[in-house]
PDB file of C-alpha atoms in Angstrom:
ATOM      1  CA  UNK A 115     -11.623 -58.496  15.572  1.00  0.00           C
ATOM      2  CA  UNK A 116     -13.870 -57.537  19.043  1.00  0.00           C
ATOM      3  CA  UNK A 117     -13.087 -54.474  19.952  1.00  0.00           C
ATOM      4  CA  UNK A 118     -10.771 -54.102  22.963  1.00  0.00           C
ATOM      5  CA  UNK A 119     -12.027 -53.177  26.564  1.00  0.00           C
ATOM      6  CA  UNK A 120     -10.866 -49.715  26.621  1.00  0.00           C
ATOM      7  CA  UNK A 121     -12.323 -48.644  23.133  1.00  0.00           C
ATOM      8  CA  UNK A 122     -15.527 -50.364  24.624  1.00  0.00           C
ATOM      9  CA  UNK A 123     -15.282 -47.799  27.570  1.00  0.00           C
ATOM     10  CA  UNK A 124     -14.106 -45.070  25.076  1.00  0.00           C
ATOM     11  CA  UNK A 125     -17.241 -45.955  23.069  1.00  0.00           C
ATOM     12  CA  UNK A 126     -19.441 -45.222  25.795  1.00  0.00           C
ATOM     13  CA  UNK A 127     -18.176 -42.465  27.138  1.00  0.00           C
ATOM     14  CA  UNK A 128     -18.439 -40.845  23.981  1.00  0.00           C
ATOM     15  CA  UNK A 129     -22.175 -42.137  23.459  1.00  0.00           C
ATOM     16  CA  UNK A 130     -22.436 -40.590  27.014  1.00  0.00           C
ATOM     17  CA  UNK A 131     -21.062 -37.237  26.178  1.00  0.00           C
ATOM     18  CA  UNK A 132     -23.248 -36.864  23.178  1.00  0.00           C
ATOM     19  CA  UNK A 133     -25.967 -37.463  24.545  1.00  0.00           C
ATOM     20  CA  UNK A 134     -25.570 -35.589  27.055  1.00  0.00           C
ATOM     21  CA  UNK A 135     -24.464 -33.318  24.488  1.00  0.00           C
ATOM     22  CA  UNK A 136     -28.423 -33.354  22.471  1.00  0.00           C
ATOM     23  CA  UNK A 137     -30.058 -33.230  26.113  1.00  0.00           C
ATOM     24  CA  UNK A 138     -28.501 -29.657  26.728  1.00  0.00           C
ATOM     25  CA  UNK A 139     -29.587 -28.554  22.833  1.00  0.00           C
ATOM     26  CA  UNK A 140     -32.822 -29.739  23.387  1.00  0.00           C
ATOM     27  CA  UNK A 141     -33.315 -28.139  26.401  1.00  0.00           C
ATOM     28  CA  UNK A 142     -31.866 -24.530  25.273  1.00  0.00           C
ATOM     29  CA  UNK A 143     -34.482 -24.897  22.210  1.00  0.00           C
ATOM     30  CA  UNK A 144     -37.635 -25.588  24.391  1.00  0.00           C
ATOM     31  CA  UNK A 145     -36.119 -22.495  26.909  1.00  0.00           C
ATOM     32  CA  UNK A 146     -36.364 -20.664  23.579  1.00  0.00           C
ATOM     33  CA  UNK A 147     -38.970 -21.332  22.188  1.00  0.00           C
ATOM     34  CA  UNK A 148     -41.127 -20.151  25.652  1.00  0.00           C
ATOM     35  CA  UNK A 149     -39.018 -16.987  25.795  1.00  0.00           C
ATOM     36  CA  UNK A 150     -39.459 -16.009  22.003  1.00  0.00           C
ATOM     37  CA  UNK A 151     -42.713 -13.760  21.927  1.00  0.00           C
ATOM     38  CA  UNK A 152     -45.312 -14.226  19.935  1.00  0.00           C
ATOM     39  CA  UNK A 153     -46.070 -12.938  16.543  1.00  0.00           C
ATOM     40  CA  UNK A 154     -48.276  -9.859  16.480  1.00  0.00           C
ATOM     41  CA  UNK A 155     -51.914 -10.635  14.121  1.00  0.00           C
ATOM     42  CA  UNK A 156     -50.345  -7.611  12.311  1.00  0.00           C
ATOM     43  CA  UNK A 157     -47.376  -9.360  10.301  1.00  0.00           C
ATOM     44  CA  UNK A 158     -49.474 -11.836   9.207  1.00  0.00           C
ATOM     45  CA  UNK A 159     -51.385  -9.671   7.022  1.00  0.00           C
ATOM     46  CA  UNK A 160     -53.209 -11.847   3.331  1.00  0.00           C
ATOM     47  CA  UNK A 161     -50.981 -11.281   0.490  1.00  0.00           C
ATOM     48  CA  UNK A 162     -53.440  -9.206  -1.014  1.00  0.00           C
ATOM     49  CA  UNK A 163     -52.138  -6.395   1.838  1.00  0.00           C
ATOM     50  CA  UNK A 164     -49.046  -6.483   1.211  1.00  0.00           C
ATOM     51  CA  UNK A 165     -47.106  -4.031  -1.051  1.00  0.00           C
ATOM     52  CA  UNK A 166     -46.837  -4.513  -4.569  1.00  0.00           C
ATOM     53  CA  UNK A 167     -42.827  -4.846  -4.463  1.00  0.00           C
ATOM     54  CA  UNK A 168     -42.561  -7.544  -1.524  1.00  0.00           C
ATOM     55  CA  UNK A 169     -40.093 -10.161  -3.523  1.00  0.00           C
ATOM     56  CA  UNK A 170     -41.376 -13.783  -3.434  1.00  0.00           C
ATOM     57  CA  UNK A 171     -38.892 -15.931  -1.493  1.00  0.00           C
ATOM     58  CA  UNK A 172     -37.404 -16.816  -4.570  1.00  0.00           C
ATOM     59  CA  UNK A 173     -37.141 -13.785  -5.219  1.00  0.00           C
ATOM     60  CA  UNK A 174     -35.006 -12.546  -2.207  1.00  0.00           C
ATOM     61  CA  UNK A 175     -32.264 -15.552  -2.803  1.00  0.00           C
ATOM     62  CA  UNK A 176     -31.952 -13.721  -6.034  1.00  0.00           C
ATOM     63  CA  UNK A 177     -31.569 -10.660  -4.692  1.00  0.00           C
ATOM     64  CA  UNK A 178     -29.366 -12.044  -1.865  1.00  0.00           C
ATOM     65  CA  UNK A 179     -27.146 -13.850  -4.073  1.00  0.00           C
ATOM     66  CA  UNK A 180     -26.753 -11.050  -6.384  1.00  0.00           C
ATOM     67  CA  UNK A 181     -24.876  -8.993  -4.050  1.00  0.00           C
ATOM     68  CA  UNK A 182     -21.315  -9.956  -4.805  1.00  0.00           C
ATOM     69  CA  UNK A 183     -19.399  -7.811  -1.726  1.00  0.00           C
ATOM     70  CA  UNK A 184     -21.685  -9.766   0.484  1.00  0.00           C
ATOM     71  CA  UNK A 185     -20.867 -13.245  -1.375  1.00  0.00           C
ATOM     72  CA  UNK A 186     -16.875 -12.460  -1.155  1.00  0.00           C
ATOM     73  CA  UNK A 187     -17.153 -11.604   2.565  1.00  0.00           C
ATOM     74  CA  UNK A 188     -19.111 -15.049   3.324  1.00  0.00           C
ATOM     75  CA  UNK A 189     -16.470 -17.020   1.730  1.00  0.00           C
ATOM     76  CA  UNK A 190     -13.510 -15.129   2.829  1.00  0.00           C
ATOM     77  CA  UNK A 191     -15.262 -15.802   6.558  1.00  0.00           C
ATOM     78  CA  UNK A 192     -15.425 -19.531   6.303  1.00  0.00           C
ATOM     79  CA  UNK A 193     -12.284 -20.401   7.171  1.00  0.00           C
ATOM     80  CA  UNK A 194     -13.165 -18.992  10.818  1.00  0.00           C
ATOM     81  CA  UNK A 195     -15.716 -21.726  10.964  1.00  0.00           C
ATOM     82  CA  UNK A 196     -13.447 -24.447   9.910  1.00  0.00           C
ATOM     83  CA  UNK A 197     -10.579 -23.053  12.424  1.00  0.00           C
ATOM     84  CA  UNK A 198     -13.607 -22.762  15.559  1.00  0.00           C
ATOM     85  CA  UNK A 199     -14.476 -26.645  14.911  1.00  0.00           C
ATOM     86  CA  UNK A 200     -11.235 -27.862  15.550  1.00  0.00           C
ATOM     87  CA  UNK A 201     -12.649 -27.647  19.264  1.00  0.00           C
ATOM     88  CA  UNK A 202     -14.770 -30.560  18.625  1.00  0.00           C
ATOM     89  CA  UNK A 203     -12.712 -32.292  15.480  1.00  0.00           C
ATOM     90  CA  UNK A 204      -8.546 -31.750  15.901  1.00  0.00           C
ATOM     91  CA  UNK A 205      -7.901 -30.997  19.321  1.00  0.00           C
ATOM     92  CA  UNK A 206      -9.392 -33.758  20.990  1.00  0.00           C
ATOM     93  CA  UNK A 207      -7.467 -36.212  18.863  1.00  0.00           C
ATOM     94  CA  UNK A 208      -4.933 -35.092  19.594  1.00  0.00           C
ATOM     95  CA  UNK A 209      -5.017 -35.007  23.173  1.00  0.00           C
ATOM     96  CA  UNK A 210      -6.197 -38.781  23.215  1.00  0.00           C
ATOM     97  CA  UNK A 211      -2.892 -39.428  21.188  1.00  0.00           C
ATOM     98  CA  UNK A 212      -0.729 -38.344  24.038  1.00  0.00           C
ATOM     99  CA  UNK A 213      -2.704 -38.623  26.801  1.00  0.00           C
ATOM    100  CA  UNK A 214      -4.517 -41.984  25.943  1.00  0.00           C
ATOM    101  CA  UNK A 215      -7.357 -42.805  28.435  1.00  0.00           C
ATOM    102  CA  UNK A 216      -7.043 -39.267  30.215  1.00  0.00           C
ATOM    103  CA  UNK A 217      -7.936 -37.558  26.657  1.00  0.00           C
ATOM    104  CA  UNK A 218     -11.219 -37.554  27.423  1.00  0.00           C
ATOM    105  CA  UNK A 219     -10.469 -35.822  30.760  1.00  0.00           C
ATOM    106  CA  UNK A 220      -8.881 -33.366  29.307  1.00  0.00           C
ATOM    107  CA  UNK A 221     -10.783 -32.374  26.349  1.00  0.00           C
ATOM    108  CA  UNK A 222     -13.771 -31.822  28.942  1.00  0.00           C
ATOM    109  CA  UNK A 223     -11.704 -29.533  30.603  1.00  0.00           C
ATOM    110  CA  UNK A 224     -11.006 -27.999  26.680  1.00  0.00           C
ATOM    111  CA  UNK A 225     -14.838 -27.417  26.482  1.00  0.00           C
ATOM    112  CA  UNK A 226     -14.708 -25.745  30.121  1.00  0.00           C
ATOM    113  CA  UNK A 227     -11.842 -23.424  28.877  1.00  0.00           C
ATOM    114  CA  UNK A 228     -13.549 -22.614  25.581  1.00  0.00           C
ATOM    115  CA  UNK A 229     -16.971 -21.646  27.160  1.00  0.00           C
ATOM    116  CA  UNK A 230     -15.265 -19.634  30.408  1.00  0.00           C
ATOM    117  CA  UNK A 231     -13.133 -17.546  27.566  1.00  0.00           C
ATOM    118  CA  UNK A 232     -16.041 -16.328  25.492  1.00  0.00           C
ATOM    119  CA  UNK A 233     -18.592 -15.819  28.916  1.00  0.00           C
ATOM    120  CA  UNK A 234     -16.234 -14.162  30.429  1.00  0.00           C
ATOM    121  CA  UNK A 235     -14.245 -12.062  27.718  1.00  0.00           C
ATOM    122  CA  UNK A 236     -16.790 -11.647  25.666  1.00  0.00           C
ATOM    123  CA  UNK A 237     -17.978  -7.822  26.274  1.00  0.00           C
ATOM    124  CA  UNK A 238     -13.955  -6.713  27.120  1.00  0.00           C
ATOM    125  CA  UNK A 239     -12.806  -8.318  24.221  1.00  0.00           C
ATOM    126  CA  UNK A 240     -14.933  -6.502  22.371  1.00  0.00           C
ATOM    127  CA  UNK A 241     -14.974  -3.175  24.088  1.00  0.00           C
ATOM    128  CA  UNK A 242     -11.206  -3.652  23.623  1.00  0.00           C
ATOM    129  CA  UNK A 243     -11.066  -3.701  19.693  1.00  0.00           C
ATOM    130  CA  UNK A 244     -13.747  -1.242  19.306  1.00  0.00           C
ATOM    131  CA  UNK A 245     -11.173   1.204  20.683  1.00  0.00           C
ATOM    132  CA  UNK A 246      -7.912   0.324  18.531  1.00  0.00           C
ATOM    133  CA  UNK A 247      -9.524  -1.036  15.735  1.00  0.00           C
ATOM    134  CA  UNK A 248     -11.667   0.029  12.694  1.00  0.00           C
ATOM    135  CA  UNK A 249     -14.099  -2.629  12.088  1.00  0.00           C
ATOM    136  CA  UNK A 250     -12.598  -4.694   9.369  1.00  0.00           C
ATOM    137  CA  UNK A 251      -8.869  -4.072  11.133  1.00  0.00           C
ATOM    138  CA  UNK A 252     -10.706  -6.052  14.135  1.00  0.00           C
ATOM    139  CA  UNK A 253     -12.083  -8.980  12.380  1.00  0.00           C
ATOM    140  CA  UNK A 254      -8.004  -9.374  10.510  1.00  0.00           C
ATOM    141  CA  UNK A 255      -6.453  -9.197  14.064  1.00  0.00           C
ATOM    142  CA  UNK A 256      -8.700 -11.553  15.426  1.00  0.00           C
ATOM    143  CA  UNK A 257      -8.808 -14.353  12.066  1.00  0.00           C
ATOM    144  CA  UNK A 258      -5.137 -13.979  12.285  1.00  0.00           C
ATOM    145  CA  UNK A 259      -4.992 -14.661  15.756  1.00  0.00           C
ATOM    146  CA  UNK A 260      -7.449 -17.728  15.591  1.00  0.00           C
ATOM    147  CA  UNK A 261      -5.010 -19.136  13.418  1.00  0.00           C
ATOM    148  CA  UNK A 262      -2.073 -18.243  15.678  1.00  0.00           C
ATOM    149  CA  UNK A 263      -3.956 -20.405  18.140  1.00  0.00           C
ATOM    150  CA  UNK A 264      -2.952 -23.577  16.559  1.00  0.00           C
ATOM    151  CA  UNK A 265       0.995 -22.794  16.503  1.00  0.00           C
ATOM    152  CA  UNK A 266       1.674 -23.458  20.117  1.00  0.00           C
ATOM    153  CA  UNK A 267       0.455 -27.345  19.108  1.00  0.00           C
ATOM    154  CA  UNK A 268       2.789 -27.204  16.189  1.00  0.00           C
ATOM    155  CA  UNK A 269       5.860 -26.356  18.451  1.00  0.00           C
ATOM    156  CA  UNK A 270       5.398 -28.509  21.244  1.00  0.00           C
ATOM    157  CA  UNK A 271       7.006 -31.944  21.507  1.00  0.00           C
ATOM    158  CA  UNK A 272       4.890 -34.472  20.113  1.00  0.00           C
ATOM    159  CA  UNK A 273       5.536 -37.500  22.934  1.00  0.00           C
ATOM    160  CA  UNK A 274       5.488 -35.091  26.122  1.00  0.00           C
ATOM    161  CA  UNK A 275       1.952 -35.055  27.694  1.00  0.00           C
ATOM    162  CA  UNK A 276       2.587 -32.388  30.119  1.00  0.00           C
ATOM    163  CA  UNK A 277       4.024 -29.841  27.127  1.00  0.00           C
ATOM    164  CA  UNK A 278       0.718 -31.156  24.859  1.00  0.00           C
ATOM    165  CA  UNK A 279      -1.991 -30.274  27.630  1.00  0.00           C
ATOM    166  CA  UNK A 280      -0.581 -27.081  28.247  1.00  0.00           C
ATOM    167  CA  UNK A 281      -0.528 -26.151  24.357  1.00  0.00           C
ATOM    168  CA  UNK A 282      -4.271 -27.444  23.904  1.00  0.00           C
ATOM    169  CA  UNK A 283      -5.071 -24.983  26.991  1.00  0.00           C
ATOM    170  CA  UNK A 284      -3.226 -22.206  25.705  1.00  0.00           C
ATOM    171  CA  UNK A 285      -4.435 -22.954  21.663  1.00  0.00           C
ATOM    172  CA  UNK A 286      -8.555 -23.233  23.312  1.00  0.00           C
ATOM    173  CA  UNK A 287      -7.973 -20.503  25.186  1.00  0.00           C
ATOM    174  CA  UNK A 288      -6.608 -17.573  22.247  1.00  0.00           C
ATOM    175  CA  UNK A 289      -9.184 -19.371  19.696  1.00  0.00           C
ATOM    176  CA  UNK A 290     -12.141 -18.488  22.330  1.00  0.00           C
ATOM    177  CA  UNK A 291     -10.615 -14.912  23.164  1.00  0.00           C
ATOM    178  CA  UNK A 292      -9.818 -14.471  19.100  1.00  0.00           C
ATOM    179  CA  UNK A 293     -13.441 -15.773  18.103  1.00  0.00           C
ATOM    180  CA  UNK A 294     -15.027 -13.216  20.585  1.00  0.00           C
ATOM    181  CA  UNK A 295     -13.417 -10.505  19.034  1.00  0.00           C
ATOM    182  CA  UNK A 296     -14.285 -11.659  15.733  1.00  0.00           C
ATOM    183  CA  UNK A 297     -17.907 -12.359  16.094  1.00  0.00           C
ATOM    184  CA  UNK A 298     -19.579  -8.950  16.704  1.00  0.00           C
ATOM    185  CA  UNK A 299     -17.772  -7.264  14.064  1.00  0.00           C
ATOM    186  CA  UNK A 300     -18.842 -10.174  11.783  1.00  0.00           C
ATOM    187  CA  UNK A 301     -22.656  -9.773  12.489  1.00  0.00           C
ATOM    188  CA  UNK A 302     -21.915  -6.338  11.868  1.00  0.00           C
ATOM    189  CA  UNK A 303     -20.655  -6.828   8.455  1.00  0.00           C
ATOM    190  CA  UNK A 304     -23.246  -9.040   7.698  1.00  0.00           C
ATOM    191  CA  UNK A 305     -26.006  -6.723   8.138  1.00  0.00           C
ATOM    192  CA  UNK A 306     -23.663  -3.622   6.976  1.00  0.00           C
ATOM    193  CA  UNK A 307     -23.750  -5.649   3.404  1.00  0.00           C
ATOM    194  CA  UNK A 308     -27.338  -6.135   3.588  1.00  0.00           C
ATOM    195  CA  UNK A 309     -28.368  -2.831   3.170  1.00  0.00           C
ATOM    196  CA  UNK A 310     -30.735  -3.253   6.344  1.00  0.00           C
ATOM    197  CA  UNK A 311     -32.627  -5.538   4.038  1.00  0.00           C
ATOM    198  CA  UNK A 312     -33.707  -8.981   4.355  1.00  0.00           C
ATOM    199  CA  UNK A 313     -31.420  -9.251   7.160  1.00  0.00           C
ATOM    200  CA  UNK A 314     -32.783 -12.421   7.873  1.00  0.00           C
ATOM    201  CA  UNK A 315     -31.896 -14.150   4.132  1.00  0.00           C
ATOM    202  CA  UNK A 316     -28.653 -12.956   3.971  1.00  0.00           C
ATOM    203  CA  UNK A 317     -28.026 -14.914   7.531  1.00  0.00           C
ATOM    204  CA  UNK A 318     -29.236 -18.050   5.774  1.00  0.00           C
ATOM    205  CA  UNK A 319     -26.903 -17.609   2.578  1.00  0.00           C
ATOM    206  CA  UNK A 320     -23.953 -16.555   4.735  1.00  0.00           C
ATOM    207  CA  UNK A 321     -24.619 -19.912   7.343  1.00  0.00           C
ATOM    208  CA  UNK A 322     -25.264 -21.852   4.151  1.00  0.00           C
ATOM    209  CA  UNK A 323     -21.739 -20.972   2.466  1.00  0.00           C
ATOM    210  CA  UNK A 324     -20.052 -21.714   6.001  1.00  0.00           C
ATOM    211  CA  UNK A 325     -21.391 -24.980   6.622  1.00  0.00           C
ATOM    212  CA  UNK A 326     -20.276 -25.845   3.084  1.00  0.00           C
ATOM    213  CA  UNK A 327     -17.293 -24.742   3.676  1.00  0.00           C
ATOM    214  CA  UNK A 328     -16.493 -26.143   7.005  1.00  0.00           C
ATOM    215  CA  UNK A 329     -17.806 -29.672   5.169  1.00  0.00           C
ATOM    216  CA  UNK A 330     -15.214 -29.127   2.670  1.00  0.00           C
ATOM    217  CA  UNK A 331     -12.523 -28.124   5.199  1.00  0.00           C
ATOM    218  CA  UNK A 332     -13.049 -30.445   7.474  1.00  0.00           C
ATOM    219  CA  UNK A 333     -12.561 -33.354   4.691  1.00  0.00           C
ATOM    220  CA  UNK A 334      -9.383 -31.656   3.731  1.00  0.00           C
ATOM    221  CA  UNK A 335      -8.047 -31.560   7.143  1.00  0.00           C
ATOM    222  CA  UNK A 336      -8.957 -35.136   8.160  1.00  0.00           C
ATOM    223  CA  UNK A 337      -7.482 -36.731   4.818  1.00  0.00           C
ATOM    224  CA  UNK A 338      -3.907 -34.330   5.735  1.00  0.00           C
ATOM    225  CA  UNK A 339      -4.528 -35.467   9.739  1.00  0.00           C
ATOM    226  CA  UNK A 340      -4.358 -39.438   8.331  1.00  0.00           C
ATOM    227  CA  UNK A 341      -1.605 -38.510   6.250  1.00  0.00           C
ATOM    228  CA  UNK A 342       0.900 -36.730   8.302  1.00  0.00           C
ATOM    229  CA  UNK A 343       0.352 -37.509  12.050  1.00  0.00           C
ATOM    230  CA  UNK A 344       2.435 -40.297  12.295  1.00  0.00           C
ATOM    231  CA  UNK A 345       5.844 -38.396  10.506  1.00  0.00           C
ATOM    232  CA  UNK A 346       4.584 -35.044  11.136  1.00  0.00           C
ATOM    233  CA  UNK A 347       1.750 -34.118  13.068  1.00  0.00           C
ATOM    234  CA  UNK A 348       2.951 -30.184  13.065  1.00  0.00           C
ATOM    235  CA  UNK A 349       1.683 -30.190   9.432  1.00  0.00           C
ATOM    236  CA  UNK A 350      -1.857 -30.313  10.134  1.00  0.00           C
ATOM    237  CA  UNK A 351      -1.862 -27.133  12.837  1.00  0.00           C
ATOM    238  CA  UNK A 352       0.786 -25.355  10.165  1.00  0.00           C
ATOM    239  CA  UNK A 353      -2.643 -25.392   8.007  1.00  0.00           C
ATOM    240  CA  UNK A 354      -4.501 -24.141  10.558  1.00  0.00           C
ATOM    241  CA  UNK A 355      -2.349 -21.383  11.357  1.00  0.00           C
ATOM    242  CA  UNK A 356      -2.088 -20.974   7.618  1.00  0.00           C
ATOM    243  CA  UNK A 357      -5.598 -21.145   7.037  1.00  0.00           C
ATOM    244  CA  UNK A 358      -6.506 -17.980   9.592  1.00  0.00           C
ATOM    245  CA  UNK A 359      -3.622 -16.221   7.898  1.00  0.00           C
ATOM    246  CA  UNK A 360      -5.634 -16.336   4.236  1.00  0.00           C
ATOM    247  CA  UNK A 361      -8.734 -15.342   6.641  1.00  0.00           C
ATOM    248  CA  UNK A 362      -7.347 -12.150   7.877  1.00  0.00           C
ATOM    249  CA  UNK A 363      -5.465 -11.271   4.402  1.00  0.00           C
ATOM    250  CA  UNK A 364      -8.533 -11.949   2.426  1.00  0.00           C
ATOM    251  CA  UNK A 365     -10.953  -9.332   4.527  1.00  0.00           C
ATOM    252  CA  UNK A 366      -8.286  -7.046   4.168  1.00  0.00           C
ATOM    253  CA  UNK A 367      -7.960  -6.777   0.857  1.00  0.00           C
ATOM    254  CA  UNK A 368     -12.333  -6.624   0.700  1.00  0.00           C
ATOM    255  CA  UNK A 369     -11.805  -3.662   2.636  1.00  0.00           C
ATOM    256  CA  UNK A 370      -9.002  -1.950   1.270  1.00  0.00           C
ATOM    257  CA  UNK A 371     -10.680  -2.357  -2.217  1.00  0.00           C
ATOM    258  CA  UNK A 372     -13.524  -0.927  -1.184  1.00  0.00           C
ATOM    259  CA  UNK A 373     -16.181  -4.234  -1.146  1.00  0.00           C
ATOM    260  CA  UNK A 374     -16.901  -3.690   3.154  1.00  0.00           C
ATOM    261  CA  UNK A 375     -18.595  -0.889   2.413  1.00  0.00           C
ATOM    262  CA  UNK A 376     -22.026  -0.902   4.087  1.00  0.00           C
ATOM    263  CA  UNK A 377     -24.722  -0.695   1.842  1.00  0.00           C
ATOM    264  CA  UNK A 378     -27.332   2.473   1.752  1.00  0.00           C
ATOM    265  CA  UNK A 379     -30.076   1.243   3.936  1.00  0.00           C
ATOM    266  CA  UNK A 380     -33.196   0.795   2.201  1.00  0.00           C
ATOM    267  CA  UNK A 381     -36.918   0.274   3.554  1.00  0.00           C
ATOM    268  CA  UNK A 382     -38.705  -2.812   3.585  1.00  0.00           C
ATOM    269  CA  UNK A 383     -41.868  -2.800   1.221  1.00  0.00           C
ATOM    270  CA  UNK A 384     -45.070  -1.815   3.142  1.00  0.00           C
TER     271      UNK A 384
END
């Protein structure tokens, strides 16, 4: 069966959007790859200079994925990941259910919502927990609150638009201000758990585990999306909610228990 006109229109909108979508990426990489300066003679030394202790890269997975505290915290992160791509997987779904050919309107205007929150929020959000937080009470409040973002979808009324749009505005808006709250206290951990060494490796293990685990969450939620949104379309943000809820409680028992601790910073070999 040909498709229809309107999915032909949806269809290339959406081919539109993404590529508009690679233009920007491609343009932010070239930006950055100009600005990043260049590598110094110096740290490109021959083996044969280097210090008798410098780990092969092998060698510093090993070490990386030997260091169990930093493992726990990586997967009891993930679900952040899973919740934060609901930007670009759940929500605008949803809002094309309701809002048919305007969906695309509005999640445009989602995307708009997202990026104002963070820009704007970003440093007072921040400056904010530092002062009535600890550290690992910051990144709970703000994994339970990027779940809580998802609830406001789960008690509106499925068939009103006007009730939907304003959820998806309110549920963008609290994941953006809950995910810039989260984020520098989670780079902080990460490095905290390093020890101050191989920084770098432990950022590739920790983006590793999340993309596996937004993979894996992302199948989950899809196969419960097909299966409930016609009866009960609440389930899927319940999850959601749910899902930042484990989040939060999992951190806090890492840090009650003792595994946040930062790590005594060693040297890197000469």
């Amino acid at each position: 069966m040909p498709p229809r006109p309107e999915q032909r229109r949806q269809r290339t909108t959406d081919e539109n959007f993404a590529q508009s979508v690679a233009l920007v990426f491609a343009a932010l990489s070239a930006f950055q790859a100009r600005a990043l300066p260049a590598r110094h003679a110096a740290a490109a030394r021959p083996a044969a200079g280097r210090g008798a202790g410098a780990p092969s890269v092998w060698g510093q997975w090993r070490q990386v994925a030997s260091n169990r505290p930093f493992l726990l915290f990586s997967a009891a992160m993930t679900g952040s990941y899973v919740l934060t791509f609901q930007v670009y997987l759940a929500l605008p779904p949803a809002a094309d259910a309701v809002l048919g050919p305007d969906g695309t309107k509005a999640t445009s205007g989602l995307f708009v919502v997202s990026a104002a929150v963070a820009v704007a929020g970003q440093l007072r959000l921040t400056g904010w927990a530092e002062r009535r937080f600890t550290p690992h009470r910051a990144l709970a409040a703000g994994l339970a609150a990027m779940g809580a973002a998802f609830l406001p979808l789960a008690l509106a009324p499925a068939a009103s638009a006007p009730a939907t749009l304003v959820a998806l505005a309110v549920s963008v808006a609290v994941l953006g201000a809950a995910g810039a709250v989260v984020h520098p206290f989670e780079t902080a951990t990460v490095v905290a758990l390093s020890g101050n060494r191989l920084v770098a490796t432990h950022y590739g293990l920790y983006n590793t585990v999340s993309g596996l685990g937004i993979t894996l969450g992302n199948l989950a939620l899809g196969a419960l999306w097909d299966a409930t949104r016609a009866d009960a379309p609440w389930v899927v943000w319940i999850a959601l909610a749910m899902t930042g809820t484990g989040c939060a409680t999992a951190v806090t028992a890492l840090a009650r228990t003792g595994r946040l601790h930062p790590l005594p910073a060693q040297p890197a070999p000469a």
